[in-house]
Amino acid sequence: MRIKNLFLKLFINTDLQKDILFLRSIDFFEELNISQLKKIHIHMYKKTYLQKEVIYKKGEEAKLLCIVKSGKIELDDGKNKMIIQKRGWFGQKYLFNYDEVYTNTAVALENSKLLFMYKDDIEDLMKKDKNIGFNMFKKILKMLYKREQNER
């Protein structure tokens, strides 16, 4: 039994397992299975941002979907500020709009780890796996509907 546990620890990518479990805990990906989450993970990048480091600026080309793994991110459009924390995500409203620019600036309020995907990679993945595309699109539509209901 000990040999099996040692083998599992040595030859199974625990970072991948942790990232998949983390993604599974995020409502945007909640309807995806492990296989689909692994496909998404392949296209994800990780980056640590230091306190006060800019992730993107208002007016830059919008191209990222970002997920906060740890830390706090502030989104500031010049009028309103929003704080995104662990398991929060941002950038989704730009996913299907081309030639779109960010309408806010994203800054790390503290040292923060982000997972992110480029818009082009998301589009390619959605074309290759229709179930992933359908589930992601459905989640975005639900968010838009909820936002519309709140604005009434």
N, CA, C and O of each residue as an XYZ file, in Angstrom:
608
protein
N       0.824     -1.203      0.000
C       0.000      0.000      0.000
C       0.864      1.262      0.000
O       0.536      2.229     -0.688
N       1.939      1.267      0.744
C       2.813      2.441      0.800
C       3.458      2.716     -0.552
O       3.635      3.872     -0.937
N       3.811      1.652     -1.272
C       4.429      1.812     -2.588
C       3.441      2.473     -3.540
O       3.822      3.340     -4.326
N       2.181      2.069     -3.475
C       1.155      2.663     -4.336
C       1.005      4.156     -4.040
O       0.942      4.960     -4.971
N       0.946      4.535     -2.781
C       0.820      5.950     -2.410
C       2.038      6.746     -2.864
O       1.905      7.865     -3.359
N       3.227      6.166     -2.693
C       4.444      6.836     -3.137
C       4.421      7.014     -4.654
O       4.766      8.081     -5.160
N       4.015      5.973     -5.378
C       3.908      6.046     -6.832
C       2.948      7.171     -7.243
O       3.260      7.968     -8.128
N       1.787      7.227     -6.595
C       0.806      8.256     -6.938
C       1.358      9.649     -6.697
O       1.145     10.553     -7.505
N       2.067      9.827     -5.591
C       2.636     11.145     -5.285
C       3.717     11.541     -6.285
O       3.833     12.710     -6.654
N       4.505     10.563     -6.719
C       5.610     10.859     -7.626
C       5.170     11.084     -9.068
O       5.759     11.900     -9.776
N       4.136     10.362     -9.505
C       3.826     10.359    -10.932
C       2.502     11.017    -11.313
O       2.156     11.053    -12.493
N       1.785     11.517    -10.378
C       0.559     12.234    -10.704
C       0.794     13.708    -10.445
O       1.282     14.098     -9.385
N       0.445     14.509    -11.415
C       0.658     15.942    -11.330
C      -0.307     16.553    -10.311
O      -1.472     16.808    -10.617
N       0.191     16.781     -9.105
C      -0.677     17.302     -8.049
C      -1.090     18.746     -8.330
O      -2.172     19.169     -7.924
N      -0.241     19.503     -9.020
C      -0.639     20.873     -9.384
C      -1.841     20.839    -10.315
O      -2.762     21.645    -10.174
N      -1.835     19.914    -11.261
C      -2.968     19.763    -12.165
C      -4.218     19.398    -11.371
O      -5.284     19.977    -11.583
N      -4.088     18.448    -10.465
C      -5.239     18.045     -9.642
C      -5.781     19.227     -8.844
O      -6.992     19.435     -8.779
N      -4.892     19.988     -8.244
C      -5.322     21.147     -7.441
C      -6.016     22.183     -8.325
O      -7.042     22.749     -7.945
N      -5.452     22.424     -9.500
C      -6.056     23.407    -10.405
C      -7.432     22.945    -10.885
O      -8.356     23.753    -10.983
N      -7.574     21.651    -11.184
C      -8.861     21.119    -11.639
C      -9.894     21.241    -10.524
O     -11.026     21.656    -10.772
N      -9.516     20.887     -9.309
C     -10.434     21.034     -8.169
C     -10.806     22.496     -7.957
O     -11.955     22.817     -7.656
N      -9.826     23.373     -8.116
C     -10.098     24.802     -7.979
C     -11.075     25.268     -9.052
O     -12.047     25.958     -8.746
N     -10.826     24.895    -10.311
C     -11.726     25.295    -11.400
C     -13.135     24.768    -11.166
O     -14.123     25.451    -11.432
N     -13.206     23.557    -10.672
C     -14.510     22.941    -10.419
C     -15.304     23.708     -9.363
O     -16.534     23.651     -9.352
N     -14.613     24.421     -8.479
C     -15.277     25.171     -7.417
C     -15.787     26.536     -7.878
O     -16.418     27.253     -7.101
N     -15.525     26.898     -9.115
C     -15.924     28.198     -9.654
C     -17.223     28.037    -10.434
O     -17.339     27.156    -11.286
N     -18.189     28.885    -10.141
C     -19.517     28.722    -10.743
C     -19.499     28.774    -12.267
O     -20.359     28.163    -12.902
N     -18.564     29.472    -12.866
C     -18.492     29.565    -14.320
C     -18.248     28.192    -14.956
O     -18.677     27.941    -16.082
N     -17.561     27.312    -14.234
C     -17.198     25.996    -14.759
C     -17.951     24.849    -14.086
O     -17.636     23.685    -14.328
N     -18.927     25.154    -13.256
C     -19.565     24.138    -12.421
C     -20.251     23.017    -13.199
O     -20.395     21.915    -12.669
N     -20.671     23.258    -14.412
C     -21.383     22.230    -15.176
C     -20.468     21.397    -16.069
O     -20.935     20.541    -16.820
N     -19.160     21.652    -15.984
C     -18.211     20.905    -16.803
C     -17.668     19.708    -16.030
O     -17.512     19.767    -14.810
N     -17.384     18.624    -16.747
C     -16.827     17.440    -16.092
C     -15.295     17.550    -16.040
O     -14.710     18.495    -16.570
N     -14.666     16.571    -15.396
C     -13.212     16.587    -15.198
C     -12.473     16.612    -16.537
O     -11.504     17.355    -16.695
N     -12.916     15.821    -17.482
C     -12.274     15.777    -18.798
C     -12.329     17.153    -19.478
O     -11.339     17.604    -20.054
N     -13.472     17.805    -19.409
C     -13.618     19.133    -20.002
C     -12.756     20.158    -19.272
O     -12.164     21.035    -19.902
N     -12.684     20.051    -17.953
C     -11.853     20.976    -17.173
C     -10.369     20.794    -17.517
O      -9.615     21.767    -17.541
N      -9.959     19.573    -17.777
C      -8.568     19.333    -18.186
C      -8.287     19.997    -19.530
O      -7.211     20.560    -19.735
N      -9.250     19.931    -20.444
C      -9.085     20.597    -21.748
C      -8.950     22.108    -21.568
O      -8.144     22.749    -22.243
N      -9.728     22.661    -20.671
C      -9.643     24.097    -20.395
C      -8.300     24.421    -19.760
O      -7.651     25.400    -20.128
N      -7.889     23.599    -18.807
C      -6.639     23.837    -18.082
C      -5.439     23.896    -19.016
O      -4.510     24.669    -18.787
N      -5.454     23.088    -20.063
C      -4.355     23.078    -21.032
C      -4.137     24.472    -21.624
O      -3.008     24.840    -21.947
N      -5.206     25.237    -21.766
C      -5.138     26.562    -22.379
C      -4.960     27.684    -21.356
O      -4.958     28.859    -21.723
N      -4.814     27.337    -20.097
C      -4.700     28.354    -19.052
C      -3.243     28.680    -18.748
O      -2.344     27.849    -18.867
N      -3.065     29.913    -18.355
C      -1.764     30.392    -17.923
C      -1.891     30.821    -16.470
O      -2.974     31.178    -16.007
N      -0.772     30.782    -15.760
C      -0.740     31.230    -14.363
C       0.240     32.388    -14.265
O       1.295     32.395    -14.899
N      -0.135     33.358    -13.459
C       0.784     34.463    -13.233
C       0.523     35.043    -11.852
O      -0.623     35.156    -11.416
N       1.593     35.406    -11.177
C       1.491     36.100     -9.896
C       1.717     37.583    -10.141
O       2.701     37.979    -10.765
N       0.804     38.389     -9.648
C       0.915     39.837     -9.753
C       1.247     40.383     -8.369
O       0.654     39.976     -7.371
N       2.185     41.291     -8.323
C       2.555     41.921     -7.060
C       1.564     43.029     -6.724
O       0.867     43.546     -7.597
N       1.514     43.381     -5.448
C       0.627     44.453     -5.001
C       0.846     45.703     -5.856
O       1.984     46.111     -6.089
N      -0.236     46.300     -6.315
C      -0.285     47.513     -7.141
C       0.124     47.281     -8.598
O       0.187     48.234     -9.374
N       0.403     46.031     -8.980
C       0.757     45.751    -10.361
C      -0.505     45.752    -11.234
O      -1.538     45.200    -10.853
N      -0.401     46.374    -12.395
C      -1.522     46.486    -13.325
C      -1.625     45.215    -14.165
O      -0.636     44.748    -14.729
N      -2.826     44.671    -14.238
C      -3.082     43.487    -15.060
C      -3.423     43.935    -16.483
O      -2.902     43.396    -17.459
N      -4.301     44.922    -16.579
C      -4.589     45.577    -17.847
C      -5.128     46.966    -17.550
O      -5.591     47.250    -16.446
N      -5.059     47.830    -18.566
C      -5.520     49.212    -18.420
C      -6.752     49.471    -19.271
O      -6.942     48.870    -20.328
N      -7.571     50.369    -18.788
C      -8.744     50.824    -19.535
C      -8.283     51.309    -20.909
O      -7.324     52.073    -21.022
N      -8.983     50.853    -21.952
C      -8.656     51.262    -23.312
C      -7.780     50.273    -24.061
O      -7.674     50.355    -25.284
N      -7.141     49.327    -23.346
C      -6.339     48.309    -24.024
C      -7.255     47.271    -24.672
O      -8.415     47.120    -24.290
N      -6.712     46.564    -25.655
C      -7.479     45.511    -26.318
C      -7.890     44.451    -25.298
O      -7.057     43.936    -24.553
N      -9.180     44.136    -25.276
C      -9.716     43.143    -24.340
C      -9.470     41.744    -24.897
O      -9.936     41.409    -25.986
N      -8.727     40.924    -24.133
C      -8.392     39.604    -24.657
C      -8.273     38.518    -23.601
O      -7.890     37.396    -23.929
N      -8.592     38.814    -22.333
C      -8.376     37.842    -21.265
C      -9.638     37.528    -20.467
O     -10.470     38.401    -20.219
N      -9.759     36.280    -20.077
C     -10.687     35.856    -19.032
C      -9.792     35.505    -17.848
O      -8.930     34.633    -17.961
N      -9.986     36.169    -16.726
C      -9.114     36.001    -15.563
C      -9.876     35.400    -14.392
O     -11.042     35.722    -14.163
N      -9.205     34.524    -13.655
C      -9.768     33.884    -12.473
C      -8.795     34.123    -11.325
O      -7.597     33.872    -11.457
N      -9.307     34.606    -10.207
C      -8.458     34.895     -9.056
C      -8.279     33.611     -8.243
O      -9.237     33.071     -7.690
N      -7.049     33.141     -8.186
C      -6.735     31.947     -7.385
C      -6.435     32.351     -5.947
O      -6.774     31.627     -5.011
N      -5.801     33.506     -5.772
C      -5.580     34.060     -4.439
C      -5.345     35.560     -4.586
O      -4.926     36.037     -5.641
N      -5.619     36.291     -3.516
C      -5.410     37.733     -3.541
C      -6.684     38.509     -3.827
O      -7.790     37.972     -3.760
N      -6.504     39.785     -4.149
C      -7.626     40.679     -4.449
C      -7.267     41.556     -5.635
O      -6.158     42.081     -5.735
N      -8.233     41.701     -6.531
C      -8.065     42.525     -7.725
C      -9.120     43.622     -7.703
O     -10.285     43.371     -7.395
N      -8.703     44.835     -8.031
C      -9.643     45.952     -8.118
C      -9.880     46.283     -9.585
O      -8.939     46.445    -10.361
N     -11.162     46.380     -9.950
C     -11.556     46.841    -11.278
C     -12.093     48.248    -11.112
O     -13.043     48.467    -10.360
N     -11.494     49.207    -11.808
C     -11.857     50.616    -11.659
C     -12.128     51.211    -13.033
O     -11.243     51.257    -13.888
N     -13.382     51.673    -13.240
C     -13.725     52.270    -14.536
C     -13.688     53.798    -14.497
O     -14.080     54.459    -15.459
N     -13.216     54.352    -13.381
C     -13.155     55.801    -13.233
C     -14.318     56.347    -12.431
O     -14.219     57.440    -11.873
N     -15.413     55.615    -12.360
C     -16.594     56.009    -11.591
C     -16.860     55.028    -10.460
O     -17.160     55.415     -9.331
N     -16.744     53.746    -10.793
C     -17.042     52.690     -9.831
C     -15.845     51.768     -9.675
O     -15.069     51.557    -10.606
N     -15.721     51.226     -8.468
C     -14.672     50.248     -8.192
C     -15.326     48.960     -7.725
O     -16.330     48.966     -7.012
N     -14.727     47.862     -8.147
C     -15.235     46.538     -7.772
C     -14.037     45.694     -7.343
O     -12.978     45.748     -7.968
N     -14.209     44.919     -6.280
C     -13.149     44.049     -5.796
C     -13.494     42.602     -6.163
O     -14.596     42.128     -5.889
N     -12.545     41.917     -6.778
C     -12.698     40.516     -7.136
C     -11.710     39.729     -6.273
O     -10.520     40.041     -6.237
N     -12.217     38.703     -5.578
C     -11.386     37.906     -4.688
C     -11.327     36.453     -5.152
O     -11.818     36.113     -6.228
N     -10.729     35.612     -4.337
C     -10.543     34.192     -4.659
C     -11.830     33.577     -5.208
O     -12.913     33.777     -4.660
N     -11.691     32.837     -6.286
C     -12.762     32.170     -7.022
C     -13.608     33.139     -7.855
O     -14.545     32.726     -8.538
N     -13.275     34.407     -7.792
C     -13.965     35.375     -8.635
C     -13.305     35.411    -10.006
O     -12.157     34.996    -10.162
N     -14.026     35.904    -10.985
C     -13.499     35.955    -12.336
C     -13.983     37.225    -13.015
O     -15.022     37.787    -12.667
N     -13.210     37.653    -13.980
C     -13.545     38.883    -14.698
C     -12.997     38.813    -16.113
O     -12.094     38.032    -16.414
N     -13.563     39.647    -16.972
C     -13.178     39.666    -18.378
C     -14.170     38.942    -19.268
O     -14.039     38.971    -20.492
N     -15.167     38.288    -18.669
C     -16.107     37.484    -19.445
C     -16.965     38.314    -20.388
O     -17.390     37.816    -21.431
N     -17.226     39.563    -20.042
C     -18.109     40.349    -20.912
C     -17.453     40.701    -22.245
O     -18.129     41.153    -23.169
N     -16.149     40.497    -22.347
C     -15.436     40.807    -23.587
C     -15.209     39.578    -24.462
O     -14.695     39.701    -25.574
N     -15.581     38.404    -23.982
C     -15.222     37.159    -24.669
C     -15.720     37.078    -26.104
O     -15.002     36.583    -26.972
N     -16.908     37.543    -26.368
C     -17.492     37.353    -27.695
C     -17.595     38.646    -28.482
O     -18.245     38.691    -29.527
N     -16.967     39.681    -27.994
C     -16.961     40.960    -28.695
C     -15.574     41.187    -29.281
O     -14.580     41.194    -28.556
N     -15.515     41.368    -30.569
C     -14.229     41.599    -31.207
C     -13.981     43.090    -31.325
O     -14.915     43.892    -31.358
N     -12.714     43.446    -31.388
C     -12.291     44.845    -31.431
C     -12.795     45.593    -30.204
O     -13.028     46.800    -30.259
N     -12.959     44.883    -29.113
C     -13.430     45.460    -27.857
C     -12.213     45.890    -27.035
O     -11.150     45.272    -27.098
N     -12.397     46.958    -26.271
C     -11.351     47.401    -25.349
C     -11.890     47.333    -23.926
O     -13.098     47.405    -23.699
N     -10.973     47.193    -22.975
C     -11.380     47.155    -21.575
C     -11.993     48.485    -21.174
O     -11.495     49.549    -21.541
N     -13.073     48.414    -20.421
C     -13.742     49.623    -19.932
C     -13.339     49.934    -18.496
O     -13.878     50.847    -17.871
N     -12.383     49.162    -17.981
C     -11.872     49.415    -16.638
C     -10.389     49.045    -16.592
O      -9.840     48.470    -17.532
N      -9.769     49.389    -15.480
C      -8.382     49.014    -15.231
C      -8.380     47.988    -14.106
O      -9.069     48.161    -13.101
N      -7.608     46.923    -14.273
C      -7.505     45.876    -13.256
C      -6.131     45.962    -12.592
O      -5.099     45.926    -13.262
N      -6.137     46.078    -11.256
C      -4.905     46.224    -10.484
C      -4.947     45.266     -9.298
O      -5.989     45.106     -8.663
N      -3.820     44.632     -9.001
C      -3.724     43.767     -7.825
C      -3.645     44.637     -6.574
O      -2.757     45.481     -6.457
N      -4.570     44.433     -5.643
C      -4.551     45.180     -4.379
C      -3.555     44.564     -3.393
O      -3.093     45.225     -2.463
N      -3.242     43.313     -3.609
C      -2.241     42.594     -2.820
C      -1.623     41.565     -3.742
O      -2.124     41.349     -4.845
N      -0.552     40.930     -3.319
C       0.028     39.879     -4.156
C      -1.078     38.885     -4.501
O      -1.771     38.387     -3.614
N      -1.238     38.600     -5.781
C      -2.369     37.798     -6.251
C      -1.930     36.819     -7.328
O      -1.112     37.141     -8.189
N      -2.493     35.614     -7.260
C      -2.248     34.607     -8.293
C      -3.487     34.508     -9.159
O      -4.603     34.359     -8.661
N      -3.275     34.594    -10.466
C      -4.379     34.501    -11.417
C      -4.168     33.336    -12.374
O      -3.042     33.009    -12.749
N      -5.267     32.729    -12.753
C      -5.311     31.830    -13.897
C      -5.996     32.632    -14.988
O      -6.976     33.328    -14.721
N      -5.501     32.545    -16.196
C      -6.175     33.278    -17.264
C      -6.087     32.538    -18.582
O      -5.212     31.702    -18.808
N      -7.036     32.884    -19.445
C      -7.095     32.338    -20.790
C      -7.264     33.487    -21.766
O      -7.924     34.485    -21.476
N      -6.659     33.325    -22.915
C      -6.845     34.310    -23.975
C      -8.146     34.031    -24.717
O      -8.551     32.881    -24.886
N      -8.779     35.092    -25.148
C     -10.048     35.014    -25.881
C      -9.951     34.066    -27.079
O     -10.860     33.267    -27.305
N      -8.866     34.144    -27.843
C      -8.702     33.283    -29.026
C      -8.648     31.806    -28.641
O      -9.207     30.962    -29.340
N      -7.976     31.491    -27.530
C      -7.904     30.096    -27.074
C      -9.280     29.590    -26.646
O      -9.639     28.442    -26.907
N     -10.039     30.452    -25.989
C     -11.389     30.070    -25.560
C     -12.259     29.786    -26.776
O     -12.993     28.799    -26.807
N     -12.172     30.651    -27.769
C     -12.962     30.454    -28.983
C     -12.581     29.153    -29.684
O     -13.457     28.402    -30.112
N     -11.288     28.882    -29.803
C     -10.838     27.632    -30.432
C     -11.337     26.416    -29.657
O     -11.795     25.440    -30.253
N     -11.250     26.475    -28.339
C     -11.712     25.368    -27.501
C     -13.214     25.146    -27.655
O     -13.676     24.007    -27.727
N     -13.969     26.238    -27.705
C     -15.422     26.141    -27.857
C     -15.802     25.544    -29.215
O     -16.803     24.836    -29.319
N     -15.019     25.821    -30.241
C     -15.270     25.241    -31.563
C     -14.950     23.749    -31.584
O     -15.661     22.966    -32.214
N     -13.881     23.358    -30.896
C     -13.454     21.959    -30.887
C     -14.335     21.086    -30.011
O     -14.571     19.922    -30.336
N     -14.822     21.630    -28.906
C     -15.661     20.855    -27.983
C     -16.959     21.621    -27.769
O     -17.032     22.528    -26.940
N     -17.968     21.246    -28.520
C     -19.257     21.959    -28.495
C     -19.907     21.942    -27.118
O     -20.602     22.890    -26.752
N     -19.690     20.871    -26.345
C     -20.275     20.817    -25.001
C     -19.667     21.873    -24.081
O     -20.377     22.502    -23.297
N     -18.359     22.063    -24.178
C     -17.716     23.122    -23.392
C     -18.267     24.472    -23.832
O     -18.625     25.303    -22.997
N     -18.335     24.689    -25.134
C     -18.844     25.950    -25.656
C     -20.264     26.217    -25.215
O     -20.590     27.327    -24.793
N     -21.105     25.214    -25.308
C     -22.503     25.378    -24.913
C     -22.614     25.723    -23.432
O     -23.357     26.632    -23.061
N     -21.879     25.001    -22.582
C     -21.957     25.254    -21.140
C     -21.425     26.636    -20.766
O     -22.003     27.306    -19.910
N     -20.338     27.069    -21.390
C     -19.793     28.389    -21.092
C     -20.755     29.479    -21.577
O     -21.007     30.458    -20.875
N     -21.278     29.294    -22.775
C     -22.209     30.273    -23.332
C     -23.475     30.366    -22.471
O     -23.986     31.457    -22.217
N     -23.967     29.215    -22.031
C     -25.149     29.171    -21.175
C     -24.901     29.925    -19.864
O     -25.777     30.643    -19.383
N     -23.714     29.761    -19.293
C     -23.385     30.449    -18.035
C     -23.354     31.967    -18.243
O     -23.843     32.722    -17.403
N     -22.787     32.399    -19.345
C     -22.731     33.839    -19.632
C     -24.138     34.389    -19.840
O     -24.444     35.481    -19.364
N     -24.998     33.654    -20.542
C     -26.379     34.097    -20.736
C     -27.122     34.208    -19.405
O     -27.886     35.150    -19.197
N     -26.899     33.243    -18.500
C     -27.523     33.301    -17.172
C     -27.074     34.544    -16.412
O     -27.875     35.201    -15.747
N     -25.786     34.858    -16.517
C     -25.260     36.049    -15.846
C     -25.896     37.314    -16.406
O     -26.285     38.206    -15.652
N     -26.002     37.389    -17.719
C     -26.601     38.566    -18.345
C     -28.065     38.706    -17.945
O     -28.536     39.812    -17.680
N     -28.785     37.587    -17.901
C     -30.182     37.613    -17.484
C     -30.301     38.093    -16.035
O     -31.152     38.927    -15.725
N     -29.463     37.578    -15.164
C     -29.482     37.982    -13.756
C     -29.192     39.470    -13.610
O     -29.849     40.169    -12.838
N     -28.200     39.947    -14.361
C     -27.827     41.365    -14.308
C     -28.999     42.230    -14.793
O     -29.292     43.271    -14.204
N     -29.667     41.791    -15.871
C     -30.811     42.540    -16.406
C     -31.931     42.601    -15.363
O     -32.553     43.647    -15.182
N     -32.185     41.495    -14.686
C     -33.229     41.447    -13.654
C     -32.901     42.385    -12.491
O     -33.794     43.015    -11.924
N     -31.629     42.473    -12.143
C     -31.204     43.348    -11.049
C     -31.310     44.826    -11.408
O     -31.502     45.674    -10.536
N     -31.183     45.129    -12.708
C     -31.242     46.521    -13.161
C     -32.672     47.036    -13.268
O     -32.884     48.243    -13.383
N     -33.649     46.145    -13.233
C     -35.057     46.566    -13.365
C     -35.597     47.117    -12.092
O     -36.761     47.513    -12.035
